[in-house]
Coordinates of C-alpha atoms and ligand atoms in Angstrom, one line a residue:
M336 CA 137.6 201.9 97.9
L337 CA 141.2 201.7 98.7
I338 CA 142.2 200.5 102.1
K339 CA 145.9 200.2 102.7
K340 CA 147.3 198.4 105.7
P341 CA 151.0 198.7 106.6
A342 CA 151.4 194.9 106.5
E343 CA 150.2 194.8 103.0
I344 CA 152.4 197.5 101.7
K345 CA 155.3 195.7 103.2
A346 CA 154.4 192.4 101.6
S347 CA 154.6 193.9 98.1
E348 CA 158.2 194.8 98.7
I349 CA 159.2 191.3 99.8
T350 CA 160.0 188.6 97.3
D351 CA 160.0 185.6 99.6
K352 CA 157.7 182.9 98.5
S353 CA 156.0 182.1 101.8
V354 CA 155.3 185.7 102.4
Y355 CA 153.8 185.9 98.9
L356 CA 151.6 182.9 99.6
Q357 CA 150.3 184.5 102.7
R358 CA 149.6 187.7 100.8
R359 CA 147.8 185.8 98.1
R360 CA 145.6 184.2 100.7
F361 CA 144.9 187.7 102.0
L362 CA 144.2 189.0 98.5
G363 CA 141.8 186.2 98.0
R364 CA 139.9 187.2 101.1
A365 CA 140.2 190.9 100.3
S366 CA 138.6 190.4 96.9
L367 CA 135.8 188.4 98.4
L368 CA 135.1 191.4 100.7
G369 CA 135.3 193.7 97.7
I370 CA 138.3 195.6 99.0
G371 CA 140.4 197.0 96.2
L372 CA 144.2 196.9 96.7
S373 CA 145.5 199.1 94.0
A374 CA 144.2 202.5 92.8
S375 CA 143.4 203.5 89.2
L376 CA 144.2 200.4 87.2
P377 CA 145.1 200.3 84.3
G378 CA 147.3 203.4 84.7
R379 CA 149.3 201.5 87.2
V380 CA 149.9 198.6 85.0
L381 CA 152.1 200.7 82.8
G382 CA 154.8 202.1 84.9
Q383 CA 158.3 200.5 85.1
N384 CA 158.1 200.2 88.9
R385 CA 156.6 197.3 90.6
Q386 CA 152.9 198.0 91.2
A387 CA 150.4 195.8 92.9
L388 CA 147.6 194.6 90.6
Q389 CA 144.0 193.8 91.4
F390 CA 142.9 190.4 90.3
N391 CA 140.8 187.3 91.0
K392 CA 142.5 183.9 91.4
N393 CA 141.5 181.5 88.7
Q394 CA 141.9 178.2 90.5
A395 CA 140.3 176.1 87.8
Y396 CA 143.2 177.1 85.4
S397 CA 146.0 176.9 88.0
T398 CA 148.4 174.1 88.9
G399 CA 148.7 173.3 92.5
E400 CA 152.5 172.7 92.2
A401 CA 155.0 174.7 94.2
L402 CA 155.7 178.1 92.8
T403 CA 159.2 178.9 91.5
E404 CA 160.6 181.7 93.7
R405 CA 160.0 185.2 92.3
G406 CA 163.7 186.0 92.5
K407 CA 164.4 183.1 90.1
I408 CA 161.6 183.9 87.7
T409 CA 162.9 187.4 87.4
A410 CA 166.7 186.7 87.3
Y411 CA 166.9 183.8 84.9
N412 CA 165.4 184.8 81.6
N413 CA 165.4 184.4 77.8
Y414 CA 164.9 187.8 76.2
Y415 CA 167.5 188.0 73.4
E416 CA 166.8 191.6 72.7
F417 CA 168.7 192.2 75.9
G418 CA 171.4 189.6 75.2
T419 CA 171.6 185.8 74.9
D420 CA 172.9 185.2 78.4
K421 CA 170.2 184.1 80.9
Y422 CA 171.3 186.8 83.4
S423 CA 171.5 189.7 80.9
P424 CA 167.8 190.6 80.7
A425 CA 167.6 191.2 84.4
K426 CA 170.7 193.4 84.3
R427 CA 169.8 195.3 81.1
A428 CA 166.0 195.4 80.5
H429 CA 165.4 198.3 82.9
T430 CA 166.4 200.5 80.0
L431 CA 163.1 199.6 78.3
T432 CA 160.4 202.3 78.2
T433 CA 157.1 200.6 78.7
H434 CA 154.9 203.6 79.0
P435 CA 153.3 204.9 76.8
W436 CA 152.7 201.6 75.0
S437 CA 150.4 200.9 72.1
V438 CA 149.4 197.8 70.3
T439 CA 148.7 197.7 66.5
I440 CA 145.9 195.3 65.5
E441 CA 146.1 194.5 61.8
G442 CA 144.9 192.2 59.1
E443 CA 141.8 190.0 58.7
A444 CA 139.4 191.6 61.2
D445 CA 136.5 194.1 61.0
K446 CA 138.2 196.4 63.6
T447 CA 141.8 197.3 63.3
G448 CA 144.0 200.2 64.4
V449 CA 146.5 201.4 67.0
F450 CA 145.3 201.1 70.6
N451 CA 146.8 202.4 73.8
L452 CA 147.4 199.7 76.3
E453 CA 145.4 201.8 78.8
D454 CA 142.4 201.5 76.6
I455 CA 142.9 197.8 76.0
L456 CA 143.1 197.2 79.8
K457 CA 140.2 199.5 80.8
N458 CA 137.4 197.7 82.6
R459 CA 139.2 194.4 81.8
P460 CA 139.2 192.0 84.8
L461 CA 142.5 190.4 85.5
E462 CA 143.0 186.9 86.8
E463 CA 145.9 185.1 88.4
R464 CA 146.8 181.8 86.8
I465 CA 149.6 179.5 88.0
Y466 CA 151.0 177.9 84.9
R467 CA 154.0 175.7 84.2
L468 CA 156.5 177.1 81.6
R469 CA 158.8 174.7 79.9
C470 CA 161.7 176.1 77.9
V471 CA 162.9 174.2 74.8
E472 CA 166.3 174.1 76.4
G473 CA 165.1 171.7 79.2
W474 CA 164.3 173.8 82.2
S475 CA 160.9 174.7 83.6
M476 CA 159.3 177.0 86.2
V477 CA 155.9 177.4 87.8
I478 CA 154.8 181.0 87.5
P479 CA 151.8 182.9 89.0
W480 CA 150.8 185.1 86.0
V481 CA 148.3 187.9 86.2
G482 CA 146.5 188.6 82.9
F483 CA 143.4 187.9 80.8
P484 CA 142.4 185.4 78.1
L485 CA 143.8 186.4 74.7
G486 CA 140.7 185.1 73.0
D487 CA 138.5 187.6 74.9
L488 CA 140.6 190.5 73.4
L489 CA 140.8 189.0 69.9
R490 CA 137.0 188.6 69.6
E491 CA 136.5 192.3 70.2
F492 CA 138.2 193.0 66.9
A493 CA 135.8 190.7 65.0
P494 CA 138.3 188.5 63.0
N495 CA 136.8 187.4 59.7
S496 CA 136.8 183.9 58.1
K497 CA 140.3 184.5 56.6
A498 CA 141.8 184.9 60.0
R499 CA 143.3 181.4 60.3
F500 CA 146.4 182.4 62.2
V501 CA 147.5 185.2 64.6
E502 CA 151.0 186.7 64.3
F503 CA 152.6 188.6 67.2
T504 CA 155.5 191.0 67.0
T505 CA 157.8 192.3 69.8
L506 CA 159.0 195.9 70.0
A507 CA 162.4 196.4 68.2
R508 CA 163.9 199.6 69.7
A509 CA 167.7 199.5 69.2
S510 CA 168.3 202.5 71.5
E511 CA 166.8 200.5 74.4
M512 CA 167.5 196.9 73.4
P513 CA 171.3 196.3 73.2
G514 CA 170.8 192.8 71.9
L515 CA 169.5 194.1 68.6
S516 CA 173.0 195.1 67.5
R517 CA 173.7 191.4 67.0
P518 CA 171.9 189.4 64.3
V519 CA 171.3 186.4 66.5
L520 CA 167.6 186.5 65.3
D521 CA 165.9 188.3 62.5
W522 CA 164.5 191.3 64.5
P523 CA 161.8 192.1 65.4
Y524 CA 161.0 188.9 67.3
V525 CA 157.9 187.3 65.7
E526 CA 155.7 184.4 66.8
G527 CA 152.4 182.9 65.7
L528 CA 149.5 180.7 66.7
R529 CA 146.8 179.1 64.8
I530 CA 143.5 180.9 65.5
D531 CA 142.0 178.1 67.6
E532 CA 145.2 178.0 69.7
A533 CA 145.0 181.8 70.2
M534 CA 141.3 181.5 71.1
H535 CA 141.8 178.6 73.5
P536 CA 140.8 179.6 77.1
L537 CA 144.3 178.6 78.4
T538 CA 146.0 181.2 76.2
L539 CA 146.8 184.2 78.3
L540 CA 148.0 187.7 77.8
A541 CA 150.0 188.5 80.9
V542 CA 150.6 192.0 82.4
G543 CA 152.0 190.8 85.7
L544 CA 153.4 188.0 87.9
Y545 CA 153.4 187.4 91.6
G546 CA 150.6 189.9 92.0
E547 CA 152.6 192.8 90.5
T548 CA 153.3 194.3 87.1
L549 CA 155.7 192.4 84.9
P550 CA 159.3 193.1 85.3
N551 CA 160.7 194.3 82.0
Q552 CA 162.9 191.1 81.7
N553 CA 159.7 189.0 81.8
G554 CA 158.1 190.9 78.9
A555 CA 156.6 194.1 80.2
P556 CA 154.1 195.5 79.6
L557 CA 152.3 192.7 77.7
R558 CA 153.4 189.2 76.9
L559 CA 151.8 186.0 75.6
V560 CA 151.6 182.9 77.7
A561 CA 150.7 179.6 75.9
P562 CA 151.6 177.1 78.6
W563 CA 151.5 173.9 76.5
K564 CA 154.1 175.1 74.1
Y565 CA 157.8 175.6 74.5
G566 CA 158.7 178.9 76.2
F567 CA 159.8 180.7 73.0
K568 CA 156.2 180.8 71.7
S569 CA 155.3 183.1 74.6
I570 CA 156.5 186.3 73.0
K571 CA 157.3 189.3 75.1
S572 CA 156.6 193.1 75.0
I573 CA 154.0 192.8 72.2
V574 CA 153.5 195.8 69.9
K575 CA 151.6 194.1 67.0
I576 CA 148.9 191.5 66.6
R577 CA 148.0 190.5 63.0
F578 CA 145.2 188.3 61.8
T579 CA 146.3 186.4 58.7
D580 CA 145.4 183.6 56.4
Q581 CA 149.0 182.5 56.1
Q582 CA 150.9 180.5 58.7
P583 CA 153.3 183.0 60.3
V584 CA 157.0 182.3 60.1
S585 CA 158.4 182.8 63.6
S586 CA 161.8 184.2 64.3
W587 CA 163.0 180.8 65.6
T588 CA 161.7 178.9 62.5
R589 CA 163.4 181.5 60.3
A590 CA 166.6 181.1 62.2
N591 CA 166.5 177.2 62.1
A592 CA 163.5 175.5 60.7
R593 CA 164.9 172.0 61.4
E594 CA 165.1 172.7 65.1
Y595 CA 162.0 175.0 65.7
G596 CA 158.7 174.2 64.1
F597 CA 155.6 176.3 64.0
Y598 CA 153.7 174.3 66.6
S599 CA 156.4 173.7 69.2
N600 CA 154.1 171.9 71.5
V601 CA 155.9 170.4 74.5
N602 CA 156.4 166.8 73.5
P603 CA 158.7 164.3 75.3
D604 CA 158.5 162.0 72.3
V605 CA 159.9 164.4 69.7
A606 CA 163.6 165.1 70.5
H607 CA 165.2 168.4 69.5
P608 CA 167.8 167.5 66.9
R609 CA 170.5 168.3 69.4
W610 CA 169.0 166.9 72.7
S611 CA 166.2 164.8 74.1
Q612 CA 163.1 166.5 75.4
K613 CA 162.2 163.6 77.7
R614 CA 163.2 165.3 80.9
E615 CA 163.4 168.7 82.4
R616 CA 164.9 170.5 85.3
R617 CA 162.5 172.5 87.4
I618 CA 164.4 175.6 88.4
G619 CA 165.3 175.2 92.0
D620 CA 165.2 171.4 91.9
F621 CA 168.3 169.2 92.0
L622 CA 166.9 166.1 90.2
K623 CA 165.3 166.2 86.8
R624 CA 161.7 165.2 86.2
K625 CA 159.8 163.7 83.3
T626 CA 158.5 166.1 80.7
L627 CA 154.8 165.7 80.2
M628 CA 152.9 165.7 76.9
F629 CA 151.7 169.2 76.2
N630 CA 153.5 170.3 79.3
G631 CA 150.8 168.5 81.4
Y632 CA 147.9 170.4 79.6
A633 CA 146.9 167.4 77.4
D634 CA 143.4 167.2 78.8
Q635 CA 142.7 170.7 77.7
V636 CA 144.6 171.0 74.4
A637 CA 145.1 167.6 72.8
S638 CA 141.8 167.9 70.9
L639 CA 143.2 170.9 69.0
Y640 CA 145.7 168.5 67.3
R641 CA 143.4 165.4 66.8
G642 CA 144.5 163.6 63.6
M643 CA 147.7 165.5 63.2
D644 CA 151.1 163.7 63.0
L645 CA 152.9 165.6 65.8
K646 CA 156.3 164.3 64.7
K647 CA 155.7 166.0 61.4
Y648 CA 154.0 169.1 62.8
F649 CA 156.5 169.5 65.6
Ligands
LIG745 N1 160.6 189.0 72.4 C1 161.1 187.9 73.0 N2 160.2 187.0 73.6 C2 160.7 185.9 74.1 C3 162.0 185.5 74.1 C4 162.9 186.5 73.4 O1 164.1 186.2 73.4 N3 162.4 187.6 72.9 N4 162.5 184.3 74.6 C5 161.4 183.3 74.7 C6 161.9 182.1 75.5 S1 163.1 181.1 74.7 C7 161.4 181.7 76.7 S2 161.9 180.3 77.4 C8 160.5 182.7 77.4 C9 161.1 183.0 78.8 O2 160.2 183.7 79.6 P1 160.7 184.2 81.0 O3 162.0 184.9 80.8 O4 159.6 185.2 81.4 O5 160.8 183.0 81.9 O6 160.3 183.9 76.8 C10 160.1 183.8 75.3 N5 159.8 185.1 74.8
LIG746 MO1 163.0 179.1 75.8

């Protein structure tokens, strides 16, 4: 049942953090009461306009740290398909058509094919998870994502025993992505995870942030979020997921293997060849803070790397 109150419609138009927090509290109560706030999901996930999403808050997987303002999360981005400048994606990504959208599932799995995003999202419950995101360049944010565990989706395709890795590919549509005219990276943007990293319960596929569909500059309509890894692993606007027995070569490794390894786990003890990773600036803060091992998710993910030399496998 859809019950819309004027106050609630207003809140979705406002980007201020305190208002959002109030609204989140309201959403929490509303979902307890079983009141739906948005009609006909998943159709509404797909439009380019901001649409309210229906979700449950996953507190167990959320940090209690102060959120980065929505306006900062959506204005300061890395999305090289729209230019290498941090402010270009917000200015230019509106040209991206995110509907219709399909995702090709390929490789070492019983079920493969091309699937409409609508079908992927049908009857799939969404969660809000507040995660830290740490860019390899030394800044970080705290982002309230809305999405679902990647592993839940992957299992539906029944990957076989050869599926040791998962490779992800971003859309490469030159007519809508002005950055593709420059060979800064080898397009399309490709990233990869080991299968156990992909299946880890922290690994999210996001369709929204701050309670609404993803802005294009943040990777609409579907992007990866692996919060213990440097931001570039969290690939945007995904069109292909491939199960493979070979370790994928990511666009960043292809561009500069010495600087960007396959794992790219946040690690204050392994410096980037051109700068230290010991500290980071939380966007909005004046002073820097210490970078934490695995971006603060060591309790959950350190066991994935037991026995590995993380200086070698950086
Ligand atoms: N397709 C694609 N995905 C991408 C990037 C990109 O340039 N292209 N940049 C990455 C980098 S370096 C970071 S830090 C994060 C930034 O995500 P945000 O803009 O939503 O904060 O997206 C990652 N995903
Ligand atoms: Mo990044």
